[in-house]
Coordinates of C-alpha atoms in Angstrom, one line a residue:
X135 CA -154.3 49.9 210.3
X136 CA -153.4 46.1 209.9
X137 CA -151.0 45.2 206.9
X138 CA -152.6 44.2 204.0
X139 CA -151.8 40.3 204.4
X140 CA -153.8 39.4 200.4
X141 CA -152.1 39.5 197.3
X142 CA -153.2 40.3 193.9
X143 CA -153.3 36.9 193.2
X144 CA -155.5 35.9 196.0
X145 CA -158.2 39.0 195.0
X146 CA -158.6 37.5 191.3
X147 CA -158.6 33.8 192.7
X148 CA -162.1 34.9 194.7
X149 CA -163.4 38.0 192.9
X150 CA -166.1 35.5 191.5
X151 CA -166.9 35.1 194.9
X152 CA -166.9 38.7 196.3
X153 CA -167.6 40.3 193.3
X154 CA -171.1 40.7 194.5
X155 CA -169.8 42.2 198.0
X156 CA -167.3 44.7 196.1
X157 CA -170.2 45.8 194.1
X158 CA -172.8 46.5 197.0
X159 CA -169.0 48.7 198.2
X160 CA -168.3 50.3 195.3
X161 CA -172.1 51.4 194.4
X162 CA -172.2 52.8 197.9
X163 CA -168.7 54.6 197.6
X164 CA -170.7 56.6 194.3
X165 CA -173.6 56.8 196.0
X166 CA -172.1 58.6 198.8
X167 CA -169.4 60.2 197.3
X168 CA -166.9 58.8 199.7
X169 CA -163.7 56.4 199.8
X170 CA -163.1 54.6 202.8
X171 CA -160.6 55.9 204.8
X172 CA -159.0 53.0 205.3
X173 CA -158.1 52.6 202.1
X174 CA -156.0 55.9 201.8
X175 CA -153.4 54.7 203.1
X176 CA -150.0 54.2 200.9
X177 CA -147.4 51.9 201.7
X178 CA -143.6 52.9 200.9
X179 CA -141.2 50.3 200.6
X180 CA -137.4 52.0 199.4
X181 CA -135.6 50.0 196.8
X182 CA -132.2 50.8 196.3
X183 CA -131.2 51.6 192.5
X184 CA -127.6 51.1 193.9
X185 CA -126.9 48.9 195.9
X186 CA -125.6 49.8 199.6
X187 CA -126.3 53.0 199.5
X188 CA -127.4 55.6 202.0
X189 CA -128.3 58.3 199.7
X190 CA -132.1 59.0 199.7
X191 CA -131.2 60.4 195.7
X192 CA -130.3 56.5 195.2
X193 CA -133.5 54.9 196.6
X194 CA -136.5 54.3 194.5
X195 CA -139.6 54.9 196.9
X196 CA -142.2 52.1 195.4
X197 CA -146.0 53.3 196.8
X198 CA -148.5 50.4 197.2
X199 CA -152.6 50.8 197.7
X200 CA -154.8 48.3 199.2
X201 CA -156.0 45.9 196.6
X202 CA -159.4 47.2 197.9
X203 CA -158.9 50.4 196.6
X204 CA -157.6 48.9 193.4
X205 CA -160.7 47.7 192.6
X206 CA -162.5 50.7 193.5
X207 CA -160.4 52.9 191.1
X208 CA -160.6 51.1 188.2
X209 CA -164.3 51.0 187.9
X210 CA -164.2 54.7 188.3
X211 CA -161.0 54.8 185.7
X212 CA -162.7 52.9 183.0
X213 CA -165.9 55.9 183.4
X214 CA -163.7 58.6 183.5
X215 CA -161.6 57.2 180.5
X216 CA -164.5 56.7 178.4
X217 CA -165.7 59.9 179.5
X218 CA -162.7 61.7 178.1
X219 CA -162.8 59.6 174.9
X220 CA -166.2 60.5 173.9
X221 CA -166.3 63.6 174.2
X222 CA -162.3 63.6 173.1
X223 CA -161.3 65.8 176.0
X224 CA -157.5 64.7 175.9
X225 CA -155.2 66.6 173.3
X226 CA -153.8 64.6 170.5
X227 CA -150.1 65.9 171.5
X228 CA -150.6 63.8 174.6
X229 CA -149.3 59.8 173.7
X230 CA -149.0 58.4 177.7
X231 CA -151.5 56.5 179.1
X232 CA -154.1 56.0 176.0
X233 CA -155.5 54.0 174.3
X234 CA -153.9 52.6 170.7
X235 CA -150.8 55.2 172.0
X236 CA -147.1 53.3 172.8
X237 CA -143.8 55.2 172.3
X238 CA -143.6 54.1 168.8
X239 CA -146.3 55.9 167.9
X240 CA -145.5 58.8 169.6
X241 CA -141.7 58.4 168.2
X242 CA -143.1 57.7 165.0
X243 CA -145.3 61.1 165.0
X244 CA -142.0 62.9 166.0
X245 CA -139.9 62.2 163.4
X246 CA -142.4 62.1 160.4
X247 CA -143.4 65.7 161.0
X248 CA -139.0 66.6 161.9
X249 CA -138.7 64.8 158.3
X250 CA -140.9 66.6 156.9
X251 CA -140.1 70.1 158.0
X252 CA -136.3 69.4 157.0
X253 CA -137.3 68.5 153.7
X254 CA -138.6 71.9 153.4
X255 CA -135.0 73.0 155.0
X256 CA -136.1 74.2 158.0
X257 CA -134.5 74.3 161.2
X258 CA -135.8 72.8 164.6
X259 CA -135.0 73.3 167.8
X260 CA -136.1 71.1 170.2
X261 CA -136.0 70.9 174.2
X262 CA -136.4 68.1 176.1
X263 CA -138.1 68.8 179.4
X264 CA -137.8 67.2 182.8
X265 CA -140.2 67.5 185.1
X266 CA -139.6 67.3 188.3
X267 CA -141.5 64.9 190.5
X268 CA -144.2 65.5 188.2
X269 CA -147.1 63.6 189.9
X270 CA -146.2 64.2 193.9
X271 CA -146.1 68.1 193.0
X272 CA -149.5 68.4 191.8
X273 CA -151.5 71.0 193.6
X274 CA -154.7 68.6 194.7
X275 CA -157.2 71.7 194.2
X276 CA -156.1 72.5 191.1
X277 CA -156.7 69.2 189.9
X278 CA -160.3 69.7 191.3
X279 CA -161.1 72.8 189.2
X280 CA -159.9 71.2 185.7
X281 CA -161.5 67.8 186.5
X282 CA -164.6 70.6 187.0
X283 CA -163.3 72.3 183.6
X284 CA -163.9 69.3 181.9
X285 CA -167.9 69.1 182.4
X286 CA -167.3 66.4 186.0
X287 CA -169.5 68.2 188.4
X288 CA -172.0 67.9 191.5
X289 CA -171.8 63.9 193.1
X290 CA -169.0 63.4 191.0
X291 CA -167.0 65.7 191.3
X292 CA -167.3 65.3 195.4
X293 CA -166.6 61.7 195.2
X294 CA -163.1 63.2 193.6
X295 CA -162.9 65.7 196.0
X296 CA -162.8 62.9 198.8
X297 CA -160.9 60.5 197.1
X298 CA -158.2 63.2 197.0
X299 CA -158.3 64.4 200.5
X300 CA -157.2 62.5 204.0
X301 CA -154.3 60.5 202.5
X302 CA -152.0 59.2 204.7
X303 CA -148.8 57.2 203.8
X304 CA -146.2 55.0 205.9
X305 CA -142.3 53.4 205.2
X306 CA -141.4 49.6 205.5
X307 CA -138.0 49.2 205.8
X308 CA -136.9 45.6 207.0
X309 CA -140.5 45.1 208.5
X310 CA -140.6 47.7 210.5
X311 CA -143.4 49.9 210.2
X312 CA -143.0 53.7 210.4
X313 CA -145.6 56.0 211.9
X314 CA -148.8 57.3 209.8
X315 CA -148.1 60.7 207.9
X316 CA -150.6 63.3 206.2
X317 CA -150.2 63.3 202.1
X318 CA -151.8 66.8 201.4
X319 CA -150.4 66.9 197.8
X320 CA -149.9 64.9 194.4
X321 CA -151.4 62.3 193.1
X322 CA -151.8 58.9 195.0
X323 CA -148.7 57.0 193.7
X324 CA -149.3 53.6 192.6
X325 CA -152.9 54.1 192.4
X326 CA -155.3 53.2 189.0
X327 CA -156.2 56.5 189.2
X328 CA -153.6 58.5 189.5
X329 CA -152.3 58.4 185.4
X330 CA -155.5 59.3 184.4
X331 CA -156.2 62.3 186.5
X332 CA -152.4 63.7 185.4
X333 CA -153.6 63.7 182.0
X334 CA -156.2 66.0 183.1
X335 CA -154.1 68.0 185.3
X336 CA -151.3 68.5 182.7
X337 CA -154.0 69.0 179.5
X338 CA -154.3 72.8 179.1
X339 CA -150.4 73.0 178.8
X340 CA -150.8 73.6 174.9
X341 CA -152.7 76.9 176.3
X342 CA -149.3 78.3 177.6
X343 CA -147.8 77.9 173.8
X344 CA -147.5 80.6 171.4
X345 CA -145.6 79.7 168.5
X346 CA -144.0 76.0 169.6
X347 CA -145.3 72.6 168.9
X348 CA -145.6 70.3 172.2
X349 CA -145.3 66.5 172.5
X350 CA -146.2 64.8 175.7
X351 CA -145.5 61.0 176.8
X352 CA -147.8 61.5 180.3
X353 CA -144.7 63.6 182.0
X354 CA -142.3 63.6 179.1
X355 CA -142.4 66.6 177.4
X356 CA -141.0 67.5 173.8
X357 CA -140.8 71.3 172.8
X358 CA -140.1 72.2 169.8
X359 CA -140.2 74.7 166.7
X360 CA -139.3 75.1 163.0
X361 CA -138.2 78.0 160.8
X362 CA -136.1 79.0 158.2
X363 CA -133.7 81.1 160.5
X364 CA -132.1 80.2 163.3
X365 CA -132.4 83.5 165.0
X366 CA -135.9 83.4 164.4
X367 CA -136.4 80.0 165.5
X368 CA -134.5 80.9 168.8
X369 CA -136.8 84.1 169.2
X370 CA -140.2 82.1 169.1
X371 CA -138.9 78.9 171.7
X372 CA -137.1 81.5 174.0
X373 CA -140.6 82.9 174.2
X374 CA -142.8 79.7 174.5
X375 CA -140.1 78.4 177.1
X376 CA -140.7 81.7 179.7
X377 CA -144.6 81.4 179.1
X378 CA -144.0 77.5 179.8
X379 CA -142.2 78.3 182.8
X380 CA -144.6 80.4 184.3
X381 CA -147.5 77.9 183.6
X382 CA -146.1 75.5 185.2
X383 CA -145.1 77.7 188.2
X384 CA -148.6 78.7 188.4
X385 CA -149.5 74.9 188.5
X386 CA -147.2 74.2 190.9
X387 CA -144.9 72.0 189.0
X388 CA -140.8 72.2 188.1
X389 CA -138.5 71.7 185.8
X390 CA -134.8 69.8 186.4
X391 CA -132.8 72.4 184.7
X392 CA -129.8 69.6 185.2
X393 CA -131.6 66.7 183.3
X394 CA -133.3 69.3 180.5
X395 CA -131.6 69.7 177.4
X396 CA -132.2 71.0 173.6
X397 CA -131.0 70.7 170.1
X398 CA -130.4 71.8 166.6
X399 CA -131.7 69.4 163.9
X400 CA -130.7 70.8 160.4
X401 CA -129.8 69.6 157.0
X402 CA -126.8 71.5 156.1
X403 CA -122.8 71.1 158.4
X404 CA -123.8 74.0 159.6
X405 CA -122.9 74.5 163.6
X406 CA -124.8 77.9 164.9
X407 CA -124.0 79.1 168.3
X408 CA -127.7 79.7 170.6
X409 CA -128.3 79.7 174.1
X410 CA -131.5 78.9 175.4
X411 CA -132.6 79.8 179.4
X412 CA -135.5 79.0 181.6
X413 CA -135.6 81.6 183.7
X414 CA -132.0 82.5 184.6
X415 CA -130.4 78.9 183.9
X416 CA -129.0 78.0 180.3
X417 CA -130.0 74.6 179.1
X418 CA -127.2 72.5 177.9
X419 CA -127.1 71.6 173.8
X420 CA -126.5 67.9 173.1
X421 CA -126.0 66.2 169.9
X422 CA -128.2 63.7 170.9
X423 CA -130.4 62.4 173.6
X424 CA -132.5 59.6 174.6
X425 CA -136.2 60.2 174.5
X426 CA -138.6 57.6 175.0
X427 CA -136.1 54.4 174.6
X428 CA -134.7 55.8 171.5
X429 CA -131.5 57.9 170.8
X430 CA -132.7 60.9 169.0
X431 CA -129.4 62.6 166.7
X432 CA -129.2 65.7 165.2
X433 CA -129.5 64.3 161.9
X434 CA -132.0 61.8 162.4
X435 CA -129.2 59.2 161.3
X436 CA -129.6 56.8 164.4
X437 CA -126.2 55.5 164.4
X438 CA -126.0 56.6 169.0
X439 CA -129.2 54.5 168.9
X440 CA -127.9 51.4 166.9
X441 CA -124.9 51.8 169.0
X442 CA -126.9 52.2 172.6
X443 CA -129.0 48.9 171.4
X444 CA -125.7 46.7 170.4
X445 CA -123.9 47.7 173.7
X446 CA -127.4 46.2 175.8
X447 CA -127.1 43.3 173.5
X448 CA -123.4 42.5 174.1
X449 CA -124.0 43.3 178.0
X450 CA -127.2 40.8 178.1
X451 CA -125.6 38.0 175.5
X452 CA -122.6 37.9 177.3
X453 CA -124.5 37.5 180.5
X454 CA -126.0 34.9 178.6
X455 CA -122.9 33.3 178.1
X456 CA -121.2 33.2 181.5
X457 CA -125.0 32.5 183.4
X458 CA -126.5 29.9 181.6
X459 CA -123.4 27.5 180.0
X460 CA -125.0 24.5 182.0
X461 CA -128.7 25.1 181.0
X462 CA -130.4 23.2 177.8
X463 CA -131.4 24.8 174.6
X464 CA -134.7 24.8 176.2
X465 CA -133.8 27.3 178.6
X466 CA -131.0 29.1 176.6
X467 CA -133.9 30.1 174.4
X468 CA -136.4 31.3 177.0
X469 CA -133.3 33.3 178.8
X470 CA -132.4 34.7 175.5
X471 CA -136.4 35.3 174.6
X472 CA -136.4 36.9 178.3
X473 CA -133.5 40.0 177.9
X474 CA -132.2 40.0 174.5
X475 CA -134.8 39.5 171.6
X476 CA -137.0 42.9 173.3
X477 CA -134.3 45.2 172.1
X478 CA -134.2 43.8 168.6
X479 CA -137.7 44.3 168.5
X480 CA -138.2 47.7 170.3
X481 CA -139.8 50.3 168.1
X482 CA -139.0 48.5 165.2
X483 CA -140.6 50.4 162.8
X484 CA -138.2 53.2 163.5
X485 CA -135.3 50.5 162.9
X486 CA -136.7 49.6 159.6
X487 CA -135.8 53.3 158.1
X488 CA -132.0 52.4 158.7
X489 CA -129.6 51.3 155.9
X490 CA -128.9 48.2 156.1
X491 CA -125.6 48.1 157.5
X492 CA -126.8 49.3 161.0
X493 CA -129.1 46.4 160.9
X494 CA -125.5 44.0 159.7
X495 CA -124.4 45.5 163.4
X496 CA -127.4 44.2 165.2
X497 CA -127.4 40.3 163.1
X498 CA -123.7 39.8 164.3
X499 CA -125.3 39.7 167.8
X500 CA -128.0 37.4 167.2
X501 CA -125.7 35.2 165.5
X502 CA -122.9 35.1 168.7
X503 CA -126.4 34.6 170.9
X504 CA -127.3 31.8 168.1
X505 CA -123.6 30.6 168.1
X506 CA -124.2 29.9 172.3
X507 CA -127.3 28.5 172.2
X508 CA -126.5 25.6 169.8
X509 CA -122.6 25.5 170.2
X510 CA -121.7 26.1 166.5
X511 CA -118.8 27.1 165.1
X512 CA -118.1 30.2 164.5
X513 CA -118.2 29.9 160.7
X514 CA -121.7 28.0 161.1
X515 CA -124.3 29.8 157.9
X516 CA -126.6 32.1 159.5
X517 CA -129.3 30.3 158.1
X518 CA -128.4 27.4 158.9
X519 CA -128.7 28.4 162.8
X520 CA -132.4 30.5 162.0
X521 CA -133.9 27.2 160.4
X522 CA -132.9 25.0 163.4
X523 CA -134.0 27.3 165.9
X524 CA -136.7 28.3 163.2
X525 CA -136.4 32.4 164.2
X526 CA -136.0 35.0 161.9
X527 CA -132.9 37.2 161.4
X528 CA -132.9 40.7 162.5
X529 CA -133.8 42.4 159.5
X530 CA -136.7 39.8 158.7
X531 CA -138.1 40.6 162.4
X532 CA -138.0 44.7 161.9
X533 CA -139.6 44.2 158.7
X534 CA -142.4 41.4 159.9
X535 CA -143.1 43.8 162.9
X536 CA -142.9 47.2 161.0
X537 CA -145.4 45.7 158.6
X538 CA -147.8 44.7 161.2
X539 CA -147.8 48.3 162.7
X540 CA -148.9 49.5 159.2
X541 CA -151.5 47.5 159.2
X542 CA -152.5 48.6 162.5
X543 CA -152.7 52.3 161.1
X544 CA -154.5 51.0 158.0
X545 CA -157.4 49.6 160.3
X546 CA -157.5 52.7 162.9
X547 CA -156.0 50.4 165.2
X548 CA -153.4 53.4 166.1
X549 CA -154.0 56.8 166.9
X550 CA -155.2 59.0 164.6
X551 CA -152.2 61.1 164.0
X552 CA -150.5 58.3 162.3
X553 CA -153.5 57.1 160.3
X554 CA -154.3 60.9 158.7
X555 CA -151.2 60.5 156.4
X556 CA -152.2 57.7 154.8
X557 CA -153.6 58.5 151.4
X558 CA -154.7 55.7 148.9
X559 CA -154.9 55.4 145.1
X560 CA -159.0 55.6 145.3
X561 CA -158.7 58.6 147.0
X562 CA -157.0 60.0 143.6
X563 CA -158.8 58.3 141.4
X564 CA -162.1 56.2 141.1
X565 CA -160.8 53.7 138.1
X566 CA -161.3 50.0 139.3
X567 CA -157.5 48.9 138.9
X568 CA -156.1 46.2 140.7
X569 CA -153.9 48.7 143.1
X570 CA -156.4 51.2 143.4
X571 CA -156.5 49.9 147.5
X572 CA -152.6 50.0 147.7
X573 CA -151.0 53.5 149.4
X574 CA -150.3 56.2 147.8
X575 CA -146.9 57.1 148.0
X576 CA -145.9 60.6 149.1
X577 CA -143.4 62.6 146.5
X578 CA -139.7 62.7 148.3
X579 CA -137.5 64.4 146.1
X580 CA -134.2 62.2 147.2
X581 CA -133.4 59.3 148.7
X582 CA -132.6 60.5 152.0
X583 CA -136.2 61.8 152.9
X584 CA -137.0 58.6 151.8
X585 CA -136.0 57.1 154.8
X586 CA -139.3 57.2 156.1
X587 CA -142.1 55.1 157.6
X588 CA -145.1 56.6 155.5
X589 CA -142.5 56.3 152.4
X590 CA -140.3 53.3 152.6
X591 CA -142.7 51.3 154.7
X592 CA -145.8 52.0 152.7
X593 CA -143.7 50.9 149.8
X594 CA -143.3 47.6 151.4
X595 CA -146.5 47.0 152.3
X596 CA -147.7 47.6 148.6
X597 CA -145.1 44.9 147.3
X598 CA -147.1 42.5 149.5
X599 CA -148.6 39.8 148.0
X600 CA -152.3 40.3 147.4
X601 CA -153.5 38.0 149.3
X602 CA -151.2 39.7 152.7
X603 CA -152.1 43.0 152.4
X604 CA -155.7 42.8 151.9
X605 CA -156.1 40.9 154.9
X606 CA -158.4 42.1 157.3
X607 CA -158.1 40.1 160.3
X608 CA -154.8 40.8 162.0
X609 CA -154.1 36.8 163.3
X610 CA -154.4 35.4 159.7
X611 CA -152.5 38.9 158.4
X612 CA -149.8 37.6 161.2
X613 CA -149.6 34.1 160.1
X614 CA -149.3 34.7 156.2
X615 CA -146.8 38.0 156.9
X616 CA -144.8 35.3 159.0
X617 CA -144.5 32.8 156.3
X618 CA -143.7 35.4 153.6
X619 CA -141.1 37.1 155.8
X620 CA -139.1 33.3 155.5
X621 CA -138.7 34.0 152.0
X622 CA -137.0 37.4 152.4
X623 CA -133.4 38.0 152.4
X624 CA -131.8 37.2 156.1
X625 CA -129.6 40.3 155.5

């Protein structure tokens, strides 16, 4: 097989001009319910994740397809995705790889539904799993009789089966080109395909569950329960953990005991003593954990995951500093825009629940950045810097950004986990009033449980001006929130 000498950029550049001849291919490829085998061929090409190393542990194995086959799999990708959609085949605890889903919605789900149940005084445990090499594990029949379960049958399903069988894969290391293997199982990595038919293969998992709640992120997978007891708590995940275990034994799939880990989310300074086991191997307790780009604690204060973002900030603005001394402004800015700003910015509507004196933590960082950029003094006004480089601060960007996610829920934008808690003042009552539109507020009985999105952020969005928050159209929503959010309070 000859190297694939086209690049991506060369296959849009013509696809006016082939488009016709990749249609005549791909109609065929239905048609006869094959793939061309010259297409099933991976290419490997290591990366090192540190560098010099000669452990395989430390190599990141990067899988590329012909662009051929690319083009191929996403016509049959955007079928089988709208397939799944109508007849809503995926489960709702499943946030990877869909449609109007992103980590902060899936985040956002988790922690509204924790905050509620520890408002009731419950207890959660929670275990964080790691699977293990999730998509090259997959058993490639068993994948054919749920893409069956799920109503795909006759040419179809054949054109599946064939896509999935006589894969081959080869290394390039320093261009030389290893020898042609046989790939008899998982899913074709790098592949349009492949995300989509994980969903399906991983789907039934909530089958496995007796008593425990599950969230998924495509492999990411969040087990957890709620009770009054401890004990009883620890009773009903032990349980839901063995049946998980066998499930995904019988699916051909593992779990890194190393990388999995649980904990105890309560209310009270209460520190119980439970051991959890998969199988024969205990799973380590943490007080917190990452999941999903944000550092969950036991508490659901946040302070690990201001911290975690403030140390990325000081790494990147300090790179910043030492890098880029001889550049412009012009360039400062786009560096800084680059690998700084996306991490003031990342899930902000989960930032936007903090007091603000986490958020003080993350401004003293945009103002050393702001400091660099226009070489002030180190006394210079902080607004004084945000109206030259006309940004907004911090807490004026959480709040701008958390507000436009809102909105997003309000107009089904988002899945519909997030929009199903949203109840407005018509839906109490049918007196014409001027709020009667607005949210209506959920009853917290203290401040602390109202830290929350579908409290504190749908009281902001009320407090909108009229003519904001009955916007409809989310650029001219964008433009006015913008101007309004120059008004606020930097800090």
């Amino acid at each position: 097989m000859e190297k694939n000498l086209l690049s991506e950029g060369v296959y849009k550049d013509t696809i006016e001009y082939t488009a016709i001849f990749y249609e005549d291919i791909i109609n065929e490829s239905i048609k006869t319910c094959t793939v061309p085998d010259l297409w099933k061929t991976s290419t490997v090409i290591p990366v090192e994740k540190v560098k010099g190393t000669i452990k395989a542990t430390e190599i990141r194995p990067i899988n590329t397809l012909p662009n051929d086959e690319k083009i191929l799999e996403t016509v049959i990708k955007n079928q089988l995705v709208q397939y799944l959609y109508d007849n809503n085949l995926i489960i709702h605890q499943q946030s990877g790889f869909r449609k109007k889903h992103s980590c902060e919605t899936a985040i956002n789900y988790i922690i509204s539904e924790w905050k509620d149940e520890l408002n009731k005084k419950q207890i959660i445990i929670a275990v964080f799993l790691d699977l293990k090499r999730a998509f090259e594990t997959i058993a490639r029949h068993l994948l054919l009789i749920k893409i069956q379960n799920i109503g795909v049958e006759g040419r179809e399903l054949k054109w599946f089966e064939n896509y999935l069988t006589n894969r081959h894969q080869r290394t390039i290391v320093n261009s030389n080109i290893s020898e042609e293997i046989s790939v008899n199982n998982g899913l074709p990595q790098g592949s349009v395909l492949a995300p989509i038919l994980f969903l399906v293969y991983i789907n039934d998992i909530v089958k496995a569950l007796e008593y425990c709640d599950i969230k998924l992120f495509a492999d990411d997978a969040l087990l957890f329960v709620s009770a009054p007891d401890p004990v009883v708590a620890l009773e009903k995940i032990q349980i839901d953990l063995n049946n998980l275990y066998h499930w995904l034994c019988e699916n051909k799939m593992k779990i890194n005991i190393d990388k999995t880990k649980f904990m105890v989310l309560n209310r009270q300074n209460v520190e119980y003593s439970l051991q959890l086991k998969i199988k024969d191997d205990s799973i380590e307790e943490v007080k917190e954990i990452k999941y999903l780009g944000v550092v969950i604690d036991t508490k659901l204060k946040f302070q690990g995951h201001i911290n975690h973002v403030s140390k990325k900030l000081a790494k990147n603005i300090g790179f910043l500093q030492r890098s880029c001394r001889q550049l412009s402004t012009k360039y400062k800015i786009s560096v800084y825009k680059t690998i700084i700003e996306p991490h003031f910015i990342y899930c902000p509507s989960v930032l936007f629940i903090l007091p603000d004196s986490m958020i003080d933590k993350l401004q003293k960082l945009q103002n050393r950045a702001m400091r660099f950029i226009l070489k002030k003094r180190f006394d210079t006004p902080t607004r004084e810097m945000l109206n030259e480089l006309k940004w907004l601060s911090v807490k004026q960007k959480i709040f701008y950004f958390t507000m436009i996610f809102i909105f997003n829920i309000k107009q089904n934008n988002l899945p519909n986990y997030l929009s199903s808690q949203l109840m407005y003042n018509h839906d109490i009552h049918s007196i014409n009033t001027r709020n009667r539109n607005d949210f209506r507020l959920p009853f917290f009985r203290n401040e602390c449980d109202q830290q929350n999105l579908f409290y504190k952020g749908l009281k902001n969005y009320n407090q909108l001006p009229r003519e904001i928050k009955n916007c409809n159209i989310l650029r001219e929503f964008k433009n006015k929130l913008y101007k309004h959010c120059l008004t606020l309070p930097i800090r």
